[in-house]
mmCIF file of C-alpha atoms in Angstrom:
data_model
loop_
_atom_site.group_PDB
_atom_site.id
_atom_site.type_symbol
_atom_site.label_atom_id
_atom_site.label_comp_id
_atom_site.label_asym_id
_atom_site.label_seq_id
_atom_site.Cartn_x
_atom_site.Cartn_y
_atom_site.Cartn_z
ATOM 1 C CA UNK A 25 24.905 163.235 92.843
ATOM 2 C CA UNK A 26 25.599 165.107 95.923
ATOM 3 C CA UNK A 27 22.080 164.424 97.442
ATOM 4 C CA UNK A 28 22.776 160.510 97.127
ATOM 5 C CA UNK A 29 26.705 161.167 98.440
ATOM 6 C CA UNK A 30 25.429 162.608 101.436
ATOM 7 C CA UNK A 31 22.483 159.499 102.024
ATOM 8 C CA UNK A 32 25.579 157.146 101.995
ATOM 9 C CA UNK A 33 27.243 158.753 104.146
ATOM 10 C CA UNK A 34 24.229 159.222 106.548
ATOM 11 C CA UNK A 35 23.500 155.531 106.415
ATOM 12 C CA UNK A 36 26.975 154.259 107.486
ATOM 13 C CA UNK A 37 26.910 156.997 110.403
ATOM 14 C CA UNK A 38 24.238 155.451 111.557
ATOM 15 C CA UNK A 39 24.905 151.550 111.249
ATOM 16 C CA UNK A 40 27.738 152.846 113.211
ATOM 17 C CA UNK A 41 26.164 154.189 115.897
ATOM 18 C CA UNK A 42 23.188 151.613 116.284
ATOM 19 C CA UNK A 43 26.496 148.825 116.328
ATOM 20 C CA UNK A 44 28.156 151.025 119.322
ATOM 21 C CA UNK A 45 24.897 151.096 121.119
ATOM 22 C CA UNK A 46 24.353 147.493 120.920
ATOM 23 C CA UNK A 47 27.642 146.546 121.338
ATOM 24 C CA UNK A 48 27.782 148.971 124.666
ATOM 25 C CA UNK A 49 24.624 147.916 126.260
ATOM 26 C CA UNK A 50 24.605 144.173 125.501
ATOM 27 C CA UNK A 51 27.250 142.666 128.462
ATOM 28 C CA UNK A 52 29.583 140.916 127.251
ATOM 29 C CA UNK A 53 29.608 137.198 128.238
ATOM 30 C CA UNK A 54 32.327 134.902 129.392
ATOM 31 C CA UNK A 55 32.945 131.561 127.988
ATOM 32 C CA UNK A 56 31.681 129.193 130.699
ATOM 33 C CA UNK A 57 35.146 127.069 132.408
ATOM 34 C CA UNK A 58 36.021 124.067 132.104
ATOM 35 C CA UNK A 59 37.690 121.701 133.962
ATOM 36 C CA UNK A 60 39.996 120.625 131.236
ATOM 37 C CA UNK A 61 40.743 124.598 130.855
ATOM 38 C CA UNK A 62 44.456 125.541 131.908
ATOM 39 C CA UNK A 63 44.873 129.036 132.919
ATOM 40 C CA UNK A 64 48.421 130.175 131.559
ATOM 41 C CA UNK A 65 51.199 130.718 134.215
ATOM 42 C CA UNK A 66 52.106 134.702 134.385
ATOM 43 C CA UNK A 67 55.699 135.205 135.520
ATOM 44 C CA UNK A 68 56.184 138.474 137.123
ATOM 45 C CA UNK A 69 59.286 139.240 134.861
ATOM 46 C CA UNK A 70 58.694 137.584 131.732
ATOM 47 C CA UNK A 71 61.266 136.023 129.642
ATOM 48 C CA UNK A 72 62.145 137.333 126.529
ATOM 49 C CA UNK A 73 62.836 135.169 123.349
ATOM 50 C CA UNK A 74 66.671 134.654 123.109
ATOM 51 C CA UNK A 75 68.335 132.905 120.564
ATOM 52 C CA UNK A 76 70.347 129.898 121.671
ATOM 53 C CA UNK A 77 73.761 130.755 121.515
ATOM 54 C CA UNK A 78 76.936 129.001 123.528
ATOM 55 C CA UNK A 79 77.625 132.676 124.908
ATOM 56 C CA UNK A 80 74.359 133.164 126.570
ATOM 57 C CA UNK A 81 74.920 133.765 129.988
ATOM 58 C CA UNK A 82 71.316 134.002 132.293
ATOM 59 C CA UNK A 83 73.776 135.564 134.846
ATOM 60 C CA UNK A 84 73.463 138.841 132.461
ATOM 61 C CA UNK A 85 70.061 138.508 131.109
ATOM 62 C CA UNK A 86 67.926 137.490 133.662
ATOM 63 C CA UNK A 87 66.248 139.026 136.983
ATOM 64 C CA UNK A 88 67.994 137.869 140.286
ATOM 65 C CA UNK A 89 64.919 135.786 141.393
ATOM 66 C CA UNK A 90 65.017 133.856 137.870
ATOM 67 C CA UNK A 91 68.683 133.462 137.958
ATOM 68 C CA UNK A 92 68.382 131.875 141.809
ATOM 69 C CA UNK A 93 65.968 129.655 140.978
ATOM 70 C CA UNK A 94 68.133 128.236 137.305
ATOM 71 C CA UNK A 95 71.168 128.578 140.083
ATOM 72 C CA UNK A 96 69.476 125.710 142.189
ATOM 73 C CA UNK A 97 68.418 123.270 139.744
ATOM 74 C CA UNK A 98 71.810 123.567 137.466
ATOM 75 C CA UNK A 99 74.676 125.375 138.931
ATOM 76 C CA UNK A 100 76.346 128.128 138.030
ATOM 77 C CA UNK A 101 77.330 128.526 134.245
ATOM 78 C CA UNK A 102 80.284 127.298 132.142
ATOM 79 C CA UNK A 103 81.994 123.942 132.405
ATOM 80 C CA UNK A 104 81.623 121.958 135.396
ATOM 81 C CA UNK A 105 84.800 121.550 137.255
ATOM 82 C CA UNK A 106 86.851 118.615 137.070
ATOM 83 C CA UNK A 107 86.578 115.939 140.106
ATOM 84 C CA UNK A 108 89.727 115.894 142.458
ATOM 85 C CA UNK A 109 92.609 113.594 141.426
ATOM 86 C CA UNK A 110 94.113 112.404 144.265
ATOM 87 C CA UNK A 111 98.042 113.155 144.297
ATOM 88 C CA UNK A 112 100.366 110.180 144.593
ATOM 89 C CA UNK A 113 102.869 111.274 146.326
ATOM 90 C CA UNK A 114 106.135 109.013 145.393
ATOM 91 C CA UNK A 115 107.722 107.197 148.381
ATOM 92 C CA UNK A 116 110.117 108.438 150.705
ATOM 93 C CA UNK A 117 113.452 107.110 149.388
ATOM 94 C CA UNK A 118 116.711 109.421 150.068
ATOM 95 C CA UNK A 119 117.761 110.171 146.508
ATOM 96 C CA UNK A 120 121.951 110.482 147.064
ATOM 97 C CA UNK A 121 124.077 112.760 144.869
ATOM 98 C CA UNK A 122 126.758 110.023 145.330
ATOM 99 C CA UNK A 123 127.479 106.453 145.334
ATOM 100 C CA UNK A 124 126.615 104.478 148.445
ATOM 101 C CA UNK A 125 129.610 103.786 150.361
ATOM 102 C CA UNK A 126 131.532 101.225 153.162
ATOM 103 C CA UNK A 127 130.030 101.568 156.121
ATOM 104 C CA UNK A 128 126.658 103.201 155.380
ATOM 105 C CA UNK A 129 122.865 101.341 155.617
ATOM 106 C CA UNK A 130 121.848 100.501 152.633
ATOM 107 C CA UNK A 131 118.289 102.435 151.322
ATOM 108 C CA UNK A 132 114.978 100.488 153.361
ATOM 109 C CA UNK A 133 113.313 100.413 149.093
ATOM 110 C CA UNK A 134 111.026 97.663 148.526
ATOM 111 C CA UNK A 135 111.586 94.648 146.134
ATOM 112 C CA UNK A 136 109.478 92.512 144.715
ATOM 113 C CA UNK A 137 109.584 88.483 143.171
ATOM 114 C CA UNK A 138 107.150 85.906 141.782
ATOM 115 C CA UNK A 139 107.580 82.931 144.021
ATOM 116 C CA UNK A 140 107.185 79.173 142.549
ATOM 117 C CA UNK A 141 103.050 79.347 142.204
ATOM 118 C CA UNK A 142 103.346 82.921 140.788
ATOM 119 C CA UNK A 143 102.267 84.644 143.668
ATOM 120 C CA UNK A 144 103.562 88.357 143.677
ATOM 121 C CA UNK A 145 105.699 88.817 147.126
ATOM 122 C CA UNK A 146 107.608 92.315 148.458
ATOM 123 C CA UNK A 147 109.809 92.764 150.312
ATOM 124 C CA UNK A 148 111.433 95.904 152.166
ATOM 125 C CA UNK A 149 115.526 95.925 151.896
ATOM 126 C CA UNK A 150 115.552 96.374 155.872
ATOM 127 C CA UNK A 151 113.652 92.901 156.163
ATOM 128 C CA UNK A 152 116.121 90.984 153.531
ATOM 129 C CA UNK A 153 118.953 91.962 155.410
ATOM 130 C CA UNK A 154 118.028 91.419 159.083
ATOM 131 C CA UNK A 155 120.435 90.087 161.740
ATOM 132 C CA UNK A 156 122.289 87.934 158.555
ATOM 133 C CA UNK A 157 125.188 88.455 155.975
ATOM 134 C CA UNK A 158 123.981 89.231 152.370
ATOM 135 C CA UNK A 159 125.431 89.168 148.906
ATOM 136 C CA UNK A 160 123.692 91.753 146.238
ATOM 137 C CA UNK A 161 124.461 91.342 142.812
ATOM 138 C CA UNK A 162 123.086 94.236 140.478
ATOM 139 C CA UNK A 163 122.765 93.789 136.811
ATOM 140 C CA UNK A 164 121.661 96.827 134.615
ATOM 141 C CA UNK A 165 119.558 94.041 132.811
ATOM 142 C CA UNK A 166 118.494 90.789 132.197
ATOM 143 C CA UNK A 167 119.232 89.087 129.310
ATOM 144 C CA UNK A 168 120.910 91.461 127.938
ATOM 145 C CA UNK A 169 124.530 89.923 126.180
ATOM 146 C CA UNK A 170 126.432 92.816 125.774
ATOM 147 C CA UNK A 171 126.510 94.237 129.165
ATOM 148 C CA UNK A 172 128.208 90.585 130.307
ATOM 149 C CA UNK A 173 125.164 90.240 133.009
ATOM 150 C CA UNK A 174 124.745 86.350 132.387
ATOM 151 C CA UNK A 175 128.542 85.549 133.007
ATOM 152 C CA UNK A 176 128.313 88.111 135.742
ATOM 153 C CA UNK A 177 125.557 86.543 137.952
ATOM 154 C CA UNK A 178 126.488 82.786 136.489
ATOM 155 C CA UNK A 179 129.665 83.282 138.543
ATOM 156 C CA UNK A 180 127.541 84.173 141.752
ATOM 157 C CA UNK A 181 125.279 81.351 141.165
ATOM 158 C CA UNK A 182 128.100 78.788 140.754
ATOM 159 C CA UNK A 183 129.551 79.059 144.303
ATOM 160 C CA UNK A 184 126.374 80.512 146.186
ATOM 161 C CA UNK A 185 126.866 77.186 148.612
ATOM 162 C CA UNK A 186 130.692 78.142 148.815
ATOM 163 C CA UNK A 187 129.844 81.707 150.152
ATOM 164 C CA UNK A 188 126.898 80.240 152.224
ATOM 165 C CA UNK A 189 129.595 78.160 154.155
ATOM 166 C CA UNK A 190 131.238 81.465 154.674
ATOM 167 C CA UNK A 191 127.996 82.431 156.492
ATOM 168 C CA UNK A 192 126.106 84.076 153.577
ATOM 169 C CA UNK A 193 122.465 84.253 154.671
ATOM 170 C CA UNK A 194 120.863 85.525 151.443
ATOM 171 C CA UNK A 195 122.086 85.744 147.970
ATOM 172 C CA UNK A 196 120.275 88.269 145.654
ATOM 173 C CA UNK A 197 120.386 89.404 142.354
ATOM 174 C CA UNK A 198 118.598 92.689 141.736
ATOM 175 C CA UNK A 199 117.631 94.385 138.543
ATOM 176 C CA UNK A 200 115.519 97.404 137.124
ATOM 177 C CA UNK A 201 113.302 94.334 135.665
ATOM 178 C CA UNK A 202 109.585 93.641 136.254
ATOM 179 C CA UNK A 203 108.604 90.709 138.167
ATOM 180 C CA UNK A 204 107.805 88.332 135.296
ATOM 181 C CA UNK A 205 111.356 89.190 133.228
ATOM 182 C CA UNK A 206 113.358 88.270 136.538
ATOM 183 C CA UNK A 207 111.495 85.139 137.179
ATOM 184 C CA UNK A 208 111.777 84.058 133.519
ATOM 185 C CA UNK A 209 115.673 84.937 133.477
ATOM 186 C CA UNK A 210 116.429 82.632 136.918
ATOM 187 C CA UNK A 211 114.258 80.046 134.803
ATOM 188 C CA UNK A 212 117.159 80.089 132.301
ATOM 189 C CA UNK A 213 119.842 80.057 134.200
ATOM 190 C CA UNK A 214 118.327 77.971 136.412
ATOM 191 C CA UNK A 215 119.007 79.367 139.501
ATOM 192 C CA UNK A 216 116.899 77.018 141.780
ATOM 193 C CA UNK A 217 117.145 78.225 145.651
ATOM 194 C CA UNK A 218 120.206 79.397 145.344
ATOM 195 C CA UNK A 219 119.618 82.761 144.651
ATOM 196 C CA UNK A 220 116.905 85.037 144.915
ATOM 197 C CA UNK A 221 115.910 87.055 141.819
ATOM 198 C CA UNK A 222 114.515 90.714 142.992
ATOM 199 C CA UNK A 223 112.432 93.344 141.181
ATOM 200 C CA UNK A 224 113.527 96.560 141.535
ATOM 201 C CA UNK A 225 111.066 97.878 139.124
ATOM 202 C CA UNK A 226 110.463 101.708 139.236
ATOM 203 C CA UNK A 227 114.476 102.147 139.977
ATOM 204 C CA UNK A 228 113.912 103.377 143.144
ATOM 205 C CA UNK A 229 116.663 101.177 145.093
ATOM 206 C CA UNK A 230 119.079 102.043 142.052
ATOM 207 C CA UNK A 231 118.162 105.203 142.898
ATOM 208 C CA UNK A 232 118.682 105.503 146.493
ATOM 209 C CA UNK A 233 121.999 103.690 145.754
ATOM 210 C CA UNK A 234 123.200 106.085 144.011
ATOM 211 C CA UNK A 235 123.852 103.838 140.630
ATOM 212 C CA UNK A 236 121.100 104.763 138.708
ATOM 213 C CA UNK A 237 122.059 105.113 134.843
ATOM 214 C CA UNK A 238 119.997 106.678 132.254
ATOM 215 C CA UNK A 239 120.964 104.476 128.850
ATOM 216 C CA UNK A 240 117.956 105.710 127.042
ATOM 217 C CA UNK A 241 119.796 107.014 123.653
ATOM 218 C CA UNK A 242 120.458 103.368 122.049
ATOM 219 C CA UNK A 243 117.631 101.830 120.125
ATOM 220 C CA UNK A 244 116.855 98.624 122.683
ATOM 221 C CA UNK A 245 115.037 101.079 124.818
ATOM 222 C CA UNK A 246 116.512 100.537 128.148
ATOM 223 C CA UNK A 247 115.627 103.697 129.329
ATOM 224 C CA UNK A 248 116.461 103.946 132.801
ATOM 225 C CA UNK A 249 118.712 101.460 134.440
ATOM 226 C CA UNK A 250 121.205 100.192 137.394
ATOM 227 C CA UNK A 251 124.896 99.786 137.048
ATOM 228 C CA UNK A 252 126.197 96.986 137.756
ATOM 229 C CA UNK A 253 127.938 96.181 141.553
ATOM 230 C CA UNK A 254 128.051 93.223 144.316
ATOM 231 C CA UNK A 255 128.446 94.308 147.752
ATOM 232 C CA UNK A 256 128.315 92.114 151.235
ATOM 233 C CA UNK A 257 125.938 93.848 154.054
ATOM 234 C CA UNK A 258 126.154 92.703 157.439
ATOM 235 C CA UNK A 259 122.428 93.156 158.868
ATOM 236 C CA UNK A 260 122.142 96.136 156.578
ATOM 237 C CA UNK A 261 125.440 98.196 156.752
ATOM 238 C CA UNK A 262 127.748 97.674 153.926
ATOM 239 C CA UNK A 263 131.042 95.857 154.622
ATOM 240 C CA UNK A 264 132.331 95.720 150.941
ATOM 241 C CA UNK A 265 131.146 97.771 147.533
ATOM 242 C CA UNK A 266 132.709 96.811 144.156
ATOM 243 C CA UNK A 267 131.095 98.951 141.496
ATOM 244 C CA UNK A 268 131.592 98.186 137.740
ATOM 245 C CA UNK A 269 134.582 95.808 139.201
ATOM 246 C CA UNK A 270 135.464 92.764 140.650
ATOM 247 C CA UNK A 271 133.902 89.338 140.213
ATOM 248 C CA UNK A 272 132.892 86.481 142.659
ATOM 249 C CA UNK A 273 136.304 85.676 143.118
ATOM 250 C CA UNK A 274 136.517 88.934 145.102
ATOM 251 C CA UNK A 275 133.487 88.954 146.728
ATOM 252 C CA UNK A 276 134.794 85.320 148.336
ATOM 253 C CA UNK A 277 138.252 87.262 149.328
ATOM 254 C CA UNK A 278 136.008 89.970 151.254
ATOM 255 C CA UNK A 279 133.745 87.415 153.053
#
């Protein structure tokens, strides 16, 4: 038993020797190339597996070179940064503390109307009341009933040729109204060409004014709004101011 242990034994010893031999002196041949052979790319820092994650950051895990080159083709991480919103800056009308008064220049705001073909035109204040005698009638809205607005301007409208003789250039009813609601309201009472119906849309000549009125807390959503005044301005100073007063009748007295 020992005798045929030890044969084994001798034989594999030397299957494994004669295999080493051949193996060492036969050269060991290359596969012949091809040209449809594609020799792999070796990066000089190779890139370890990483699981995708939304907290990966290659700023952290990768060498600088790598990092430049990602750098260049997307940015830097993280969220890209929002584009610039260009600031509108709101226009340069005084805002008073107080009500306009007698003898100042009334606020150079801009108006606005629809004229007959629907045409949008503006208008600055300064322009309106140019070498010529104006009557402004504010209204905090149009038709609005309990805030008397329609008897209010109806008066105005009724003896706009009477104040004309008195050398009236312009006579203007202004409101914190789009375009389209004052158009639609001189419609109704049908003012014609004898008064102008002006936009002052964003508030800002109620503003300026000084008669600005927030009536926001009521359920018809007026929000912001003008009191209600007429005034005569002689090429844009103000010669007489009656605020939450007064009526055509005295407007006629003062011309």
């Amino acid at each position: 038993m020992a005798s045929s242990v030890n044969n084994i034994a001798a034989t594999f010893a030397t299957v494994a020797i004669s295999s080493s031999s051949s193996s060492s002196s036969t050269p060991a041949t290359t596969p012949p190339s091809t040209p449809s052979s594609i020799n792999p790319i070796t990066f000089s820092h190779p890139i370890s597996p990483q699981p995708i994650s939304a907290s990966w950051n290659p700023q952290t895990t990768l060498h600088r070179s790598q990092r430049s080159s990602l750098l260049s083709l997307y940015g830097p991480p993280g969220p890209k940064p929002f584009p610039q919103i260009s600031t509108v800056h709101p226009s340069p009308i005084i805002r008073r503390s107080k009500t306009i008064s007698v003898g100042e220049r009334l606020p150079n705001a801009t108006l606005a109307y629809l004229d007959r073909n629907d045409n949008l035109v503006t208008m600055n204040v300064s322009d309106l009341t140019r070498q010529k005698k104006v009557v402004l009638v504010a209204v905090p809205g149009a038709f609005v009933p309990v805030t008397g607005s329609k008897r209010f301007v109806t008066g105005f409208l009724q003896k706009a040729e009477e104040m004309k003789m008195k050398g009236v250039g312009v006579v203007a009813c202004v409101s914190v109204n789009d375009v389209h609601v004052m158009k639609a309201w001189g419609e109704r009472l049908g003012v014609g060409e004898r008064m102008m119906m002006l936009s002052d849309g964003s508030g800002d000549f109620a503003r300026a004014m000084g008669v600005l009125v927030d009536l926001g807390g009521t359920s018809e959503g007026f929000g912001i709004r003008s009191k209600r005044y007429s005034l005569v301005a002689v090429n844009g100073v103000v010669k007489s101011f009656l605020l939450e007063r007064g009526d055509v009748d005295d407007i006629l007295n003062l011309l």
